[in-house]
Amino acid sequence: MKTLSEPLAPYAETLSFLHDLWLSERAPERPALVFVETTPAPPPPDDPDPLRARALAAQHAALHGRVCEGTDYVPLLSTNNGTEAMASAFGAVLQEHDGRYWAERLFHDLHEADGLEVPPVEGALVGEALEHTRLLRQHTELPIMSLDLQSPLTVATQLLGVSELFMAMYDDPRRVHALLEVITEFFIRVVETQQASAGEFWAPVFWPGIWSPPEVGLELADDYMLALSPELFDEFSLPYLSRLAEHFGGLFLHSCSIYSRNLPSLKKVPNLRGINSDLSMSCPVREILDALPGVVVTPHIYMNKEITHPTQQVWLRETLEAWRPGDRLFPYVLAVMYDPPAKAEVATDFAEVRKVIPASVRRT
């Protein structure tokens, strides 16, 4: 590995281990592990913009109140300013409620997208994220994560509407592909710009909050994989995931759920470096590991709605027990888990979580 910056020097052993987890021919001899555990931190600076204020508060707490004892945590800087960032660059109007934003559909008919051009990367929320990247690179020496990159298919649903896009897959597939081509070209320009701005500190994975080397390429979030048949996914999402994975030399993919029927499609993605999903809405982690050898599998649990777990520690114990030599497993333990009967989040007891970590996995 290259010489580390001064702020990263204390994490040299962890970074070396994670580098091997991602890129070495032989997987490390233990799983990786990160907890989203924090202690009270000083209040962050104020910002009048609700979106920036929320992002600043989360980043401030992560850097100043993070508990990293016994895990493979590395401090990271976020440029994530919302799932609607890419849609905003195409002109989608953002609506705000309680500090959160969503994109209003830009088109009411797919014909309106005829002649759509690739927008400039400096516009809207994308431009803000890229400027944020330049400022972070100028003033820090910590890894800089990508802005939130929903997949080309997801951005298309934001521009046209989910039902409208899915119907158009049957009624007007040529126009759907034309729209996806424009969106994919925009992705290439945005990621290339952010990569160049972040330089040696580029860390492509934006969710979950784990360190990733530049060779991972980029991360995309494709939550509609679970809503489409494998045939439709292979026709309308896989080609664009594959094009981006080939262009950037790698792809980390998030989907809230990964079912057994999705695994054959994932095996077709070139340079697939890693995946993330909520295991309470996915097939067993052992099935994923067996289907995708050499891929970093970094699951979490939150929704707790299809496969229920009483606590994070029970889930973590079961997940670690599934690990076998040669696996690249990286559980990510959240600070909360949703309790469906109570309709509320339950805080994670990290003292209890630590008790289920085998000595062979526990960091000193």
Coordinates of C-alpha atoms in Angstrom, one line a residue:
M1 CA 0.0 0.0 0.0
K2 CA 1.0 3.6 -0.5
T3 CA 2.3 5.8 2.3
L4 CA -0.6 6.9 4.5
S5 CA -1.5 10.4 5.4
E6 CA -1.0 11.4 9.0
P7 CA -4.7 11.1 10.0
L8 CA -4.8 7.6 8.6
A9 CA -1.5 6.4 10.1
P10 CA -3.3 4.9 13.2
Y11 CA -5.4 2.8 10.9
A12 CA -2.5 1.3 9.0
E13 CA -3.1 -2.3 10.1
T14 CA -6.8 -2.1 9.4
L15 CA -6.3 -0.5 6.0
S16 CA -3.9 -3.3 5.0
F17 CA -6.4 -5.9 6.1
L18 CA -9.2 -4.3 4.2
H19 CA -7.1 -3.8 1.1
D20 CA -6.5 -7.6 1.1
L21 CA -10.2 -8.3 1.7
W22 CA -11.1 -6.3 -1.4
L23 CA -8.3 -7.0 -3.8
S24 CA -6.0 -9.9 -2.8
E25 CA -6.3 -13.2 -4.6
R26 CA -6.5 -15.0 -1.3
A27 CA -9.2 -13.9 1.2
P28 CA -8.1 -12.9 4.7
E29 CA -8.5 -15.5 7.4
R30 CA -11.3 -13.8 9.2
P31 CA -14.4 -11.7 8.4
A32 CA -14.3 -7.9 8.6
L33 CA -16.6 -6.1 11.0
V34 CA -17.8 -2.5 11.6
F35 CA -20.3 -1.2 14.2
V36 CA -22.2 2.1 13.8
E37 CA -21.5 2.9 17.5
T38 CA -21.1 6.5 18.6
T39 CA -20.7 8.5 21.8
P40 CA -21.9 12.1 22.3
A41 CA -19.9 14.5 20.2
P42 CA -19.7 18.3 20.3
P43 CA -22.5 20.0 18.3
P44 CA -21.7 20.4 14.6
P45 CA -21.6 23.8 12.9
D46 CA -24.9 25.3 11.9
D47 CA -26.1 25.3 8.3
P48 CA -29.3 27.0 7.1
D49 CA -29.9 24.4 4.5
P50 CA -31.8 21.4 6.1
L51 CA -30.2 18.9 3.7
R52 CA -26.6 20.1 4.3
A53 CA -27.3 20.4 8.1
R54 CA -28.4 16.8 8.3
A55 CA -25.4 15.6 6.3
L56 CA -23.1 17.8 8.4
A57 CA -24.5 16.5 11.7
A58 CA -24.1 12.8 10.6
Q59 CA -20.5 13.4 9.4
H60 CA -19.6 15.3 12.5
A61 CA -20.9 12.6 14.8
A62 CA -19.1 9.9 12.8
L63 CA -15.7 11.6 13.0
H64 CA -15.9 13.0 16.6
G65 CA -18.0 10.5 18.4
R66 CA -17.3 7.2 16.7
V67 CA -16.4 4.2 18.7
C68 CA -14.0 2.1 16.7
E69 CA -12.7 -0.3 19.4
G70 CA -12.5 -3.9 18.2
T71 CA -13.7 -3.3 14.6
D72 CA -12.4 -2.5 11.2
Y73 CA -13.6 1.1 11.2
V74 CA -11.7 3.7 9.2
P75 CA -12.8 7.4 9.3
L76 CA -14.5 8.5 6.1
L77 CA -15.8 11.8 4.7
S78 CA -19.2 11.8 3.0
T79 CA -20.4 13.7 0.0
N80 CA -23.8 12.1 0.0
N81 CA -26.5 14.7 -0.4
G82 CA -29.5 12.5 -1.2
T83 CA -30.8 9.8 -3.4
E84 CA -32.3 12.4 -5.8
A85 CA -29.0 14.1 -6.7
M86 CA -28.6 12.7 -10.1
A87 CA -32.3 13.3 -11.0
S88 CA -31.9 16.9 -9.9
A89 CA -29.2 17.5 -12.4
F90 CA -31.6 16.6 -15.2
G91 CA -34.0 19.3 -14.0
A92 CA -36.3 17.3 -11.6
V93 CA -37.9 19.6 -9.1
L94 CA -37.1 18.7 -5.5
Q95 CA -39.8 18.8 -2.8
E96 CA -38.8 19.0 0.9
H97 CA -40.5 17.8 4.0
D98 CA -38.9 17.8 7.4
G99 CA -35.5 18.3 6.0
R100 CA -35.8 15.4 3.5
Y101 CA -36.2 15.7 -0.2
W102 CA -37.6 13.7 -3.1
A103 CA -37.7 14.4 -6.8
E104 CA -40.9 15.2 -8.7
R105 CA -41.1 13.3 -12.0
L106 CA -39.8 15.4 -14.8
F107 CA -41.7 13.7 -17.6
H108 CA -45.4 12.7 -17.8
D109 CA -44.8 10.7 -21.0
L110 CA -41.7 9.0 -22.2
H111 CA -42.0 10.8 -25.5
E112 CA -41.1 14.0 -23.6
A113 CA -37.6 12.5 -23.0
D114 CA -36.9 12.4 -26.8
G115 CA -33.8 14.5 -27.4
L116 CA -32.8 14.6 -23.7
E117 CA -29.2 15.6 -23.5
V118 CA -26.5 14.8 -20.9
P119 CA -26.6 17.7 -18.4
P120 CA -23.5 19.5 -17.1
V121 CA -22.0 17.9 -14.0
E122 CA -21.8 21.3 -12.2
G123 CA -25.6 21.6 -11.9
A124 CA -28.0 21.1 -8.9
L125 CA -27.2 18.6 -6.1
V126 CA -24.5 16.9 -8.2
G127 CA -22.6 20.1 -8.5
E128 CA -22.8 20.7 -4.8
A129 CA -21.4 17.3 -4.1
L130 CA -18.6 17.8 -6.5
E131 CA -17.7 21.2 -4.9
H132 CA -17.9 19.5 -1.5
T133 CA -15.4 16.9 -2.8
R134 CA -13.0 19.6 -3.9
L135 CA -13.2 21.4 -0.5
L136 CA -12.7 18.2 1.4
R137 CA -9.7 17.3 -0.7
Q138 CA -8.2 20.8 -0.1
H139 CA -8.6 20.8 3.6
T140 CA -8.3 17.1 4.7
E141 CA -6.4 13.9 4.2
L142 CA -9.1 11.4 4.8
P143 CA -10.9 9.0 2.4
I144 CA -13.7 10.7 0.5
M145 CA -16.8 8.6 -0.3
S146 CA -18.9 9.0 -3.5
L147 CA -22.1 10.9 -3.6
D148 CA -25.2 8.8 -3.6
L149 CA -25.4 7.1 -7.0
Q150 CA -28.7 5.4 -7.6
S151 CA -28.6 3.1 -10.6
P152 CA -29.4 4.4 -14.1
L153 CA -32.7 2.5 -13.8
T154 CA -33.6 4.1 -10.5
V155 CA -32.8 7.6 -11.9
A156 CA -35.1 6.8 -14.8
T157 CA -37.9 6.0 -12.4
Q158 CA -37.3 9.3 -10.7
L159 CA -37.6 11.2 -14.0
L160 CA -40.6 9.3 -15.4
G161 CA -42.3 7.5 -12.5
V162 CA -42.0 3.9 -11.4
S163 CA -45.3 2.6 -12.9
E164 CA -44.8 4.6 -16.1
L165 CA -41.3 3.3 -16.7
F166 CA -42.2 -0.3 -15.9
M167 CA -45.1 -0.2 -18.4
A168 CA -42.8 1.4 -21.0
M169 CA -40.5 -1.6 -20.8
Y170 CA -43.3 -3.5 -22.6
D171 CA -44.8 -0.7 -24.6
D172 CA -41.8 1.3 -25.8
P173 CA -38.5 -0.5 -24.9
R174 CA -36.5 1.5 -27.5
R175 CA -37.2 4.8 -25.7
V176 CA -36.5 3.2 -22.3
H177 CA -33.1 2.2 -23.5
A178 CA -32.5 5.6 -25.1
L179 CA -33.2 7.3 -21.7
L180 CA -31.0 4.8 -19.9
E181 CA -28.1 5.5 -22.3
V182 CA -28.2 9.2 -21.6
I183 CA -28.4 8.7 -17.9
T184 CA -25.4 6.2 -18.0
E185 CA -23.3 8.7 -19.9
F186 CA -24.0 11.3 -17.3
F187 CA -22.9 8.8 -14.6
I188 CA -19.6 8.3 -16.3
R189 CA -18.9 12.1 -16.4
V190 CA -19.9 12.6 -12.8
V191 CA -17.9 9.7 -11.4
E192 CA -14.8 10.6 -13.5
T193 CA -15.1 14.2 -12.2
Q194 CA -15.4 13.1 -8.6
Q195 CA -12.6 10.6 -8.9
A196 CA -10.3 13.3 -10.2
S197 CA -11.3 15.7 -7.4
A198 CA -10.8 13.1 -4.7
G199 CA -7.5 11.9 -6.1
E200 CA -5.7 9.3 -4.0
F201 CA -8.4 9.6 -1.3
W202 CA -11.3 8.3 -3.5
A203 CA -13.3 5.7 -1.6
P204 CA -16.2 4.7 -4.0
V205 CA -18.5 2.9 -1.5
F206 CA -21.0 5.4 0.0
W207 CA -23.2 2.8 1.8
P208 CA -22.5 1.2 4.1
G209 CA -19.9 3.3 5.7
I210 CA -16.9 1.0 5.1
W211 CA -13.5 1.9 3.6
S212 CA -13.0 0.8 0.0
P213 CA -10.0 1.3 -2.3
P214 CA -10.2 3.2 -5.5
E215 CA -10.0 -0.1 -7.5
V216 CA -13.5 -0.9 -6.4
G217 CA -14.6 1.5 -9.1
L218 CA -18.0 2.9 -8.1
E219 CA -21.1 2.0 -6.1
L220 CA -24.6 2.0 -7.4
A221 CA -27.9 1.4 -5.6
D222 CA -30.5 -0.6 -7.5
D223 CA -33.4 -1.2 -5.2
Y224 CA -35.7 -2.1 -8.2
M225 CA -33.9 -5.3 -8.8
L226 CA -36.2 -6.9 -6.3
A227 CA -39.3 -5.5 -8.1
L228 CA -38.5 -6.7 -11.6
S229 CA -38.4 -10.2 -13.0
P230 CA -34.9 -11.5 -13.7
E231 CA -35.7 -11.2 -17.4
L232 CA -36.6 -7.5 -17.2
F233 CA -33.7 -6.8 -14.9
D234 CA -31.3 -8.4 -17.3
E235 CA -32.7 -6.4 -20.2
F236 CA -33.1 -3.0 -18.6
S237 CA -30.6 -2.7 -15.8
L238 CA -27.9 -5.2 -16.2
P239 CA -26.4 -3.7 -19.4
Y240 CA -25.9 -0.4 -17.8
L241 CA -24.5 -1.8 -14.5
S242 CA -22.1 -3.8 -16.6
R243 CA -21.1 -0.9 -18.8
L244 CA -20.3 1.2 -15.7
A245 CA -18.5 -1.7 -14.0
E246 CA -16.3 -2.2 -17.1
H247 CA -15.6 1.5 -17.5
F248 CA -14.5 2.0 -13.9
G249 CA -12.9 -1.4 -13.4
G250 CA -15.3 -2.5 -10.7
L251 CA -18.8 -2.2 -9.1
F252 CA -20.2 -2.3 -5.6
L253 CA -23.9 -2.9 -5.7
H254 CA -26.5 -2.1 -3.0
S255 CA -30.0 -3.5 -3.1
C256 CA -32.3 -3.4 -0.1
S257 CA -33.1 -7.0 -0.9
I258 CA -31.3 -9.8 -2.8
Y259 CA -33.4 -12.8 -3.4
S260 CA -32.3 -16.2 -4.8
R261 CA -33.7 -15.4 -8.2
N262 CA -31.4 -12.3 -8.4
L263 CA -28.1 -14.2 -7.9
P264 CA -27.8 -15.5 -11.5
S265 CA -28.1 -11.9 -12.7
L266 CA -25.5 -10.7 -10.3
K267 CA -23.1 -13.4 -11.5
K268 CA -23.3 -11.7 -14.9
V269 CA -21.9 -8.3 -13.7
P270 CA -18.3 -8.0 -14.8
N271 CA -15.8 -6.8 -12.1
L272 CA -18.4 -7.1 -9.3
R273 CA -16.4 -6.2 -6.2
G274 CA -19.0 -6.2 -3.5
I275 CA -22.7 -6.2 -2.5
N276 CA -24.8 -4.9 0.3
S277 CA -28.4 -5.7 1.3
D278 CA -30.6 -6.0 4.4
L279 CA -30.5 -9.6 5.3
S280 CA -33.9 -9.5 6.9
M281 CA -35.3 -9.2 3.4
S282 CA -32.9 -11.3 1.5
C283 CA -31.9 -14.9 0.9
P284 CA -29.5 -16.5 3.4
V285 CA -26.0 -15.0 3.5
R286 CA -24.5 -18.4 2.9
E287 CA -26.4 -18.7 -0.3
I288 CA -25.0 -15.3 -1.4
L289 CA -21.4 -16.2 -0.5
D290 CA -21.6 -19.5 -2.4
A291 CA -23.1 -17.8 -5.5
L292 CA -20.6 -15.0 -5.6
P293 CA -17.1 -16.3 -4.7
G294 CA -14.5 -13.6 -4.4
V295 CA -17.1 -10.8 -3.9
V296 CA -17.1 -8.8 -0.7
V297 CA -20.5 -9.4 1.0
T298 CA -21.3 -6.7 3.5
P299 CA -24.8 -7.2 4.9
H300 CA -26.7 -5.3 7.6
I301 CA -30.1 -5.8 9.2
Y302 CA -32.7 -3.0 9.8
M303 CA -36.2 -3.6 8.5
N304 CA -36.6 -7.0 10.3
K305 CA -39.8 -7.7 8.4
E306 CA -39.5 -10.9 6.4
I307 CA -36.9 -12.8 8.4
T308 CA -37.1 -11.4 11.9
H309 CA -34.3 -11.3 14.5
P310 CA -34.9 -10.4 18.1
T311 CA -31.6 -8.4 18.3
Q312 CA -28.7 -7.3 16.3
Q313 CA -26.4 -9.6 18.3
V314 CA -28.5 -12.7 17.4
W315 CA -28.3 -11.7 13.7
L316 CA -24.5 -11.0 14.0
R317 CA -23.9 -14.4 15.7
E318 CA -25.8 -16.3 13.0
T319 CA -24.0 -14.3 10.2
L320 CA -20.5 -14.9 11.6
E321 CA -21.3 -18.6 12.0
A322 CA -22.0 -18.8 8.3
W323 CA -18.4 -17.6 7.5
R324 CA -16.0 -20.2 5.9
P325 CA -12.4 -19.8 4.9
G326 CA -12.2 -18.1 1.6
D327 CA -15.3 -16.0 2.2
R328 CA -15.1 -12.2 2.0
L329 CA -17.7 -11.4 4.6
F330 CA -18.1 -7.9 6.2
P331 CA -21.1 -7.5 8.5
Y332 CA -22.1 -3.9 9.2
V333 CA -23.9 -3.6 12.6
L334 CA -26.3 -0.6 12.7
A335 CA -27.1 1.5 15.7
V336 CA -30.8 0.6 15.5
M337 CA -33.1 -2.1 14.2
Y338 CA -36.8 -1.6 13.4
D339 CA -39.3 -3.5 15.5
P340 CA -42.4 -4.1 13.3
P341 CA -44.9 -4.8 16.2
A342 CA -43.9 -1.7 18.1
K343 CA -43.5 0.3 14.8
A344 CA -40.4 1.9 16.3
E345 CA -36.6 1.6 16.2
V346 CA -34.8 -0.3 18.9
A347 CA -31.3 0.8 19.9
T348 CA -28.5 -1.7 19.5
D349 CA -26.8 -2.9 22.7
F350 CA -23.2 -2.9 21.6
A351 CA -22.0 -4.4 24.8
E352 CA -24.1 -7.5 24.1
V353 CA -23.0 -7.4 20.4
R354 CA -19.4 -7.7 21.4
K355 CA -20.1 -10.8 23.4
V356 CA -21.0 -12.8 20.3
I357 CA -17.8 -12.0 18.4
P358 CA -15.5 -15.0 18.4
A359 CA -11.9 -14.4 19.5
S360 CA -10.7 -15.2 16.0
V361 CA -12.6 -12.2 14.7
R362 CA -12.3 -9.7 17.5
R363 CA -9.8 -6.9 17.0
T364 CA -7.7 -5.8 19.9

